Structure formats: C-alpha cells, structure tokens
Amino acid sequence: MLFIRILAFAFGLWLVVFTLNSAVRTFVLPRSAQDKLTRFVFRRIRRIFDFRIRRVTTYERRDAIMAMYAPMALLMLLPMWYLLVMVGYVLMFWATGVQPLKQAFILSGSSLYTLGFARDDEFSHIVLTYTEATIGLLLVALLIAYLPTMYSAFSSREKQVNLLAVRAGDPPSAVEMILRFHRIQFFGDASGFNSFLRQWEEWFAEVEESHTSLAALVFFRSPQPGQSWLTASGAVLDFAALMASTIDLPRSVQCGLTIRAGYLMLRRVSDFFRLPYNPDPLYPDEPISISREEFDEACEQLAADGIPLIADREQAWKDFAGWRVNYDRVLILLCALTMAPYAPWSSDRSSPEMRTALGR
C-alpha cells in the first residue's frame, strides 16, 4: 500500500508540473515552443467547429462561426489546466493520508479555487493547500496578463491589413496594387516605394515573432470578413515578386528583402504547426500554384494600363516563379489551415487538395 501511495503522489506531482510547463510554454516563454496539451485542446475544439460548419453554405456564415474558434479554444485552456491540477492534488492529498478519496477531492477543489470551506490541520496538507491555491491564482493571472499582450499584437497586425485594402483592393490583389500605384504615379517616387516595402518587411518580422510566441493569433480573424493577414501577405509578396521580375522599372533591392522577410515568416509559422513544405525549393523542380496562363493574363492586364513590362516574357515568368516558389506552398497551406477568405493567387487555391495535405 505504501508503494501505491508513493506512486500516486509521484503521478499527481507530475500532472501539476506538466500543467505548469504547459502554461509557461503557452503564455510566458518568448519564443516558438509547441505544447502538447495546448495543441490537444485546440485540435479538439477545431473538430467541433469543423463539424458545425460542415453544412454551412455561405462564407459569411462560416466566417462568423470560425471567428469564435480561437477565443473559445484559448479560454478552454484554463479549465483544462484547472482540471489537471485538481486531479494531481487529489492524488497527492490521498497519498499523504486524506481519506476517503472524496474528502481529498473536496480539499483539493477548496484549495484550488481559494474557497476555504475545507481545511486540514496536518502540516503536510497545509503546505499542499497553499501551493495549490498559489497555482490556481497564478494560472488565472497568466491568462489575464496574456490577453492584453495578444490583442495589442492583433491590433498592430490588423492596422497594416486595413491600410492595404486602400492600395490593393478587397480582396487584395498584387495586380490591382500595381495598377493603382501606376495611376497615382507612385513608382516615380523611389523613396516612397522603398519605404512602403520596408514597412511590410518590418511587419513580416513582427508577425513572425508574435504569431509563433502567441500562436493563437494565427486563428484570430480580421474584423472585416473579407480581410485576412494571410491574403494580405500573399498580395504584398506577389506585388514585390512582380516588381522584381516583370515590371520594367529600375530595380529595387528592397523587393528581395521584403520577399525574404515574408517567406521566412510564413515558413516559421508553418514550422510551428508542422505543415509540410520543401525548405529549399527550386523552380521548375518545385512547381508553383500559379499557372503560366494566369501570369500572362496578369501581364496583359498590366500592359493594357500602360505599365512597362520586361520584353522577354519567358524570362520574366521564370524570375517570377523563382521568387514565388519560396512562399507558394506555405502560403496556401496556412490559408487552408485558417480558412482564409477568398483572394486571388492565395486562398482561392487552398482546397481541397491542401486540406488533404493538412489531414482535414
């Protein structure tokens, strides 16, 4: 019987440590760190939401339902942690002499929720009571402190997404962005053009940091149903790729820097969710989801508006594909994972094969 009590105490202690480790990795650790418990909760809640939207026919309704997914999954972490801590302390109370098991459960619940209606005068039980009450308060404090930080990062992200709608339309399109910039003669302002791309380079770096350390942000949807941080990313990356490969204007090194910052961000977010992609893709060995016909159609649309294009269309296509291959698959996989709204050259090709790749 002594061996069983020692084993129960050890397992209860492990449950508490496991739960605290989960909370620290989710809320405190300032780097990308996967947690099995958090992943379990989010995946189970996602299955419920996937089942709920299975027969929904309109995107607006699906978006309204999925907008609740991330907040609900995030809030469900707290009761899950409380449950595991309570079970752990029930085992430890029982192992140290609190009888019967029902009394151990009452004492654990009273301690965890700091209700104080149950107590025990034995010193070892007082120590356990105090530590459990401390852990209960700590978990609540972590969640409360976490939310303002997360919503601050969300607000910063959405500011740029909203600004892009003015420049790239809604849904955002790289071709539309080039057309609008040409009409206002923005390309003649080299400093303004580079400043615009530099803002997005910095935005990509900020999103990479926030969306890997605060992974729930990936699933927080934009206030406007037709907007998404992923479709905005795709539009800006395609804009920079077209400018670097197809538009016959003085080259800007900032295009390459912005593209690199963007695809590194998408890849590192994909790494967090274990999405499969080739880390060293090369075109044409690695195909892209944009067809040559789509590229030629975009070129014709640009040329019709008087935008100067590279004379060698074949080389322009190879250069564009060479840029696009770096972020093509991860962009589409993340669009499928988050059910991003429709946008050309990104979420419009994110299903059904990409959902199959995600195991959905």
C-alpha positions as a printed Julia matrix, in Angstrom:
360×3 Matrix{Float64}:
   0.0    0.0     0.0
   2.92   2.33    0.71
   4.23   1.77   -2.82
   0.81   2.65   -4.29
   0.7    5.87   -2.25
   4.21   6.84   -3.37
   3.25   6.13   -6.98
   0.03   8.17   -6.64
   1.92  11.1    -5.12
   4.58  10.99   -7.87
   1.96  10.86  -10.63
  -0.02  13.71   -9.05
   3.13  15.82   -8.79
   3.96  15.04  -12.43
   0.48  16.17  -13.51
   0.92  19.51  -11.72
   4.41  20.07  -13.18
   3.16  19.06  -16.64
   0.34  21.6   -16.38
   2.6   24.4   -15.19
   5.02  23.64  -18.01
   2.14  23.91  -20.47
   1.1   27.3   -19.07
   4.66  28.63  -19.18
   5.26  27.44  -22.75
   1.93  28.91  -23.89
   1.89  32.23  -22.03
   5.36  33.1   -20.76
   8.13  31.68  -22.97
   9.0   34.41  -25.53
   9.77  32.07  -28.41
   8.19  29.46  -30.63
   7.55  26.41  -28.43
   4.96  23.75  -29.1
   2.97  22.35  -26.21
   1.18  19.02  -26.4
  -1.68  19.99  -24.1
  -2.39  23.3   -25.85
  -2.22  21.55  -29.21
  -4.63  18.86  -27.96
  -7.18  21.43  -26.78
  -7.03  23.49  -29.99
  -7.33  20.42  -32.22
 -10.35  19.06  -30.33
 -12.14  22.41  -30.35
 -11.35  22.75  -34.08
 -13.06  19.45  -34.78
 -16.21  20.73  -33.1
 -16.15  23.89  -35.22
 -15.4   21.93  -38.41
 -18.43  19.75  -37.71
 -20.58  22.81  -37.06
 -19.73  24.5   -40.38
 -19.94  21.33  -42.46
 -23.35  22.21  -43.88
 -22.97  25.99  -43.9
 -23.21  27.21  -47.49
 -22.11  30.85  -47.26
 -18.65  32.12  -46.44
 -20.04  34.96  -44.33
 -21.73  32.46  -42.0
 -18.63  30.24  -41.84
 -16.51  33.29  -41.03
 -18.87  34.33  -38.24
 -18.72  30.85  -36.73
 -14.93  30.46  -37.09
 -14.38  33.9   -35.53
 -15.28  32.25  -32.21
 -12.85  29.36  -32.62
  -9.61  30.91  -31.34
 -11.2   32.75  -28.36
 -13.11  29.63  -27.31
 -10.07  27.36  -27.61
  -7.95  29.85  -25.7
 -10.44  30.13  -22.84
 -10.82  26.34  -22.67
  -7.16  26.06  -21.71
  -7.88  27.41  -18.23
 -10.49  24.79  -17.19
  -8.28  22.08  -18.69
  -5.32  23.25  -16.6
  -7.51  23.55  -13.51
  -8.81  20.02  -14.02
  -5.32  18.53  -14.29
  -4.04  20.47  -11.28
  -7.05  19.38   -9.23
  -6.57  15.72  -10.17
  -2.87  15.97   -9.35
  -3.53  17.4    -5.9
  -6.33  14.91   -5.21
  -3.75  12.16   -5.7
  -1.2   13.94   -3.52
  -3.72  14.6    -0.74
  -4.87  10.99   -0.83
  -1.27   9.72   -0.83
  -0.47  11.78    2.28
  -3.4   10.46    4.3
  -6.57  12.39    3.4
  -9.31   9.75    3.48
 -11.59   8.9     1.76
 -10.86   9.92   -1.84
 -13.99  12.1    -1.81
 -12.52  14.18    1.03
  -9.28  14.56   -0.93
 -11.32  15.86   -3.87
 -13.2   18.35   -1.65
  -9.97  19.62   -0.08
  -8.28  19.95   -3.47
 -11.21  21.88   -5.0
 -11.49  24.18   -1.99
  -7.76  24.94   -2.2
  -7.56  25.43   -5.96
 -10.47  27.85   -6.12
  -9.44  29.5    -2.8
 -12.92  28.87   -1.37
 -11.65  27.88    2.06
 -14.65  25.78    3.13
 -12.48  22.66    3.59
  -9.26  22.5     5.62
  -6.87  20.1     7.28
  -4.6   20.89   10.22
  -1.79  18.49    9.33
   1.31  20.42    8.24
   1.91  18.48    5.0
  -1.69  19.09    3.96
  -1.43  22.8     4.79
   1.67  23.03    2.53
  -0.19  21.31   -0.3
  -3.21  23.57    0.23
  -1.12  26.74    0.0
   0.79  25.6    -3.08
  -2.41  24.59   -4.89
  -4.08  27.91   -4.1
  -0.99  29.73   -5.4
  -1.03  27.75   -8.64
  -4.74  28.46   -9.14
  -4.22  32.2    -8.76
  -1.12  32.08  -10.96
  -2.94  30.4   -13.85
  -5.72  32.99  -13.8
  -3.19  35.84  -13.6
  -1.25  34.45  -16.58
  -4.38  34.34  -18.74
  -5.43  37.85  -17.7
  -1.95  39.23  -18.44
  -1.77  37.31  -21.72
  -4.91  38.73  -23.3
  -3.86  42.44  -23.47
  -0.5   41.46  -24.97
  -2.17  39.31  -27.57
  -4.77  41.9   -28.53
  -2.07  44.54  -28.81
  -0.25  42.35  -31.33
  -3.56  41.67  -33.09
  -4.31  45.41  -33.36
  -0.86  46.12  -34.78
  -1.3   43.35  -37.34
  -4.74  44.47  -38.46
  -3.7   48.1   -38.91
  -1.48  47.19  -41.85
  -4.08  44.81  -43.24
  -6.69  47.58  -43.24
  -4.3   50.02  -44.9
  -3.6   47.52  -47.65
  -7.27  47.49  -48.67
  -6.83  51.09  -49.88
  -3.85  50.11  -52.02
  -4.68  46.59  -53.19
  -8.47  46.37  -53.15
 -10.72  44.0   -51.27
  -9.89  41.16  -51.64
  -6.24  42.2   -52.02
  -4.58  41.61  -55.38
  -0.97  42.22  -56.43
  -2.09  43.17  -59.94
  -4.61  45.66  -58.6
  -1.96  47.15  -56.33
   0.41  47.72  -59.27
  -2.4   49.29  -61.31
  -3.35  51.7   -58.53
   0.25  52.68  -57.84
   0.82  53.32  -61.53
  -2.25  55.54  -61.79
  -1.09  57.76  -58.94
   2.48  57.73  -60.32
   3.78  56.16  -57.12
   6.58  54.32  -58.9
   8.25  57.63  -59.71
   8.84  58.2   -56.01
  11.7   55.78  -55.29
  11.98  56.71  -51.62
   8.23  56.32  -51.06
   8.21  52.98  -52.88
  11.11  51.64  -50.81
   9.55  52.99  -47.63
   6.31  51.13  -48.41
   8.13  47.84  -48.89
  10.27  48.45  -45.79
   7.12  48.87  -43.7
   5.96  45.46  -44.84
   9.39  43.94  -44.21
   9.14  45.15  -40.61
   5.52  43.95  -40.42
   6.57  40.46  -41.53
   9.23  40.39  -38.81
   6.73  41.49  -36.15
   4.12  38.95  -37.25
   6.71  36.17  -37.22
   7.62  36.98  -33.61
   4.05  37.38  -32.35
   2.44  34.51  -34.26
   4.98  31.92  -33.14
   5.22  33.0   -29.48
   1.45  33.71  -29.3
   0.28  31.01  -31.68
  -3.45  31.55  -31.06
  -3.12  34.81  -33.04
  -2.82  32.77  -36.23
  -6.51  31.87  -35.92
  -7.82  35.28  -34.85
  -9.79  36.55  -37.82
  -9.88  40.12  -39.08
 -12.8   42.36  -38.03
 -13.86  42.56  -41.69
 -14.95  39.16  -43.07
 -13.18  39.69  -46.41
  -9.79  40.52  -44.92
  -7.01  38.29  -43.63
  -3.4   38.73  -42.6
  -2.53  35.8   -44.87
  -4.18  37.1   -48.04
  -2.6   40.49  -47.34
   0.78  38.79  -47.02
   0.26  36.95  -50.3
  -0.72  40.14  -52.14
   2.34  42.05  -50.9
   4.71  39.16  -51.7
   3.26  38.77  -55.2
   3.48  42.54  -55.68
   7.18  42.52  -54.78
   7.8   39.43  -56.94
   6.13  41.03  -59.98
   8.04  44.27  -59.45
  11.33  42.36  -59.24
  10.69  40.09  -62.23
   8.2   41.57  -64.68
   7.86  45.36  -64.41
  10.42  47.26  -66.49
  11.41  49.84  -63.89
  14.67  50.5   -62.03
  15.38  47.57  -59.75
  14.95  47.98  -56.0
  16.85  45.74  -53.62
  14.02  46.27  -51.15
  11.79  43.95  -53.2
  14.07  41.0   -52.49
  14.41  41.91  -48.82
  10.64  42.13  -48.37
  10.06  38.81  -50.13
  12.67  37.1   -47.96
  11.17  38.53  -44.75
   7.73  37.4   -45.9
   8.55  33.83  -46.8
  10.65  33.37  -43.66
   7.66  34.49  -41.6
   5.3   32.1   -43.38
   7.74  29.22  -43.06
   8.33  29.7   -39.35
   4.62  29.89  -38.63
   4.23  26.73  -40.75
   7.02  25.07  -38.76
   5.1   25.71  -35.56
   2.07  23.86  -36.96
   4.24  21.16  -38.59
   2.99  21.9   -42.1
   4.95  20.03  -44.8
   6.99  22.03  -47.32
  10.33  21.93  -49.12
  12.78  24.24  -47.25
  14.98  24.63  -50.34
  12.62  24.78  -53.36
  13.84  25.49  -56.86
  11.7   26.23  -59.9
  10.91  24.28  -62.15
  11.74  21.24  -59.98
   9.21  22.55  -57.46
   6.02  23.71  -59.24
   4.01  26.71  -58.11
   0.23  27.04  -57.93
   0.17  29.97  -60.4
  -0.15  28.8   -63.99
   1.66  30.39  -66.92
  -1.73  31.36  -68.35
  -2.63  33.25  -65.19
   0.71  35.03  -65.26
   0.27  36.0   -68.94
  -3.25  37.22  -68.23
  -1.93  39.45  -65.43
   0.77  40.8   -67.77
  -1.8   41.64  -70.41
  -3.89  43.47  -67.84
  -0.87  45.49  -66.72
   0.25  46.25  -70.28
  -3.25  47.45  -71.18
  -2.92  50.12  -68.5
   0.38  51.34  -69.94
   2.7   49.74  -67.39
   6.11  48.93  -68.93
   6.92  45.22  -68.86
  10.1   43.24  -69.42
  10.35  42.4   -73.12
  11.44  38.81  -72.52
   8.19  37.36  -71.17
   9.68  33.89  -70.79
  12.48  35.16  -68.56
  10.03  37.29  -66.61
   7.92  34.19  -65.91
  10.96  32.2   -64.75
  12.05  35.03  -62.47
   8.57  35.43  -61.0
   8.23  31.69  -60.42
  11.69  31.69  -58.86
  10.51  34.21  -56.28
   7.04  32.69  -55.79
   8.32  29.16  -55.18
   9.8   30.3   -51.86
   6.41  31.04  -50.32
   3.85  29.39  -52.6
   3.15  26.19  -50.66
   3.36  27.61  -47.13
   1.04  30.48  -48.05
  -1.61  28.13  -49.42
  -1.27  25.65  -46.56
  -1.77  28.4   -43.98
  -4.76  29.75  -45.93
  -6.29  26.27  -45.78
  -5.49  25.87  -42.09
  -7.14  29.17  -41.14
  -9.95  29.09  -43.71
  -8.84  32.46  -45.08
 -11.35  34.46  -47.17
 -11.17  34.4   -50.94
  -8.29  36.28  -52.56
  -6.62  35.71  -55.95
  -3.37  33.73  -56.06
  -3.59  32.64  -52.42
  -6.72  31.32  -50.65
  -8.54  30.74  -53.96
  -6.42  27.61  -54.43
  -6.24  26.36  -50.85
  -8.69  23.44  -51.18
  -9.47  20.6   -51.43
  -6.01  19.12  -52.02
  -4.42  21.37  -49.43
  -6.94  20.31  -46.84
  -5.98  16.73  -47.66
  -2.34  17.61  -47.02
  -3.37  19.02  -43.64
  -5.22  15.81  -42.8
  -8.56  17.59  -42.62
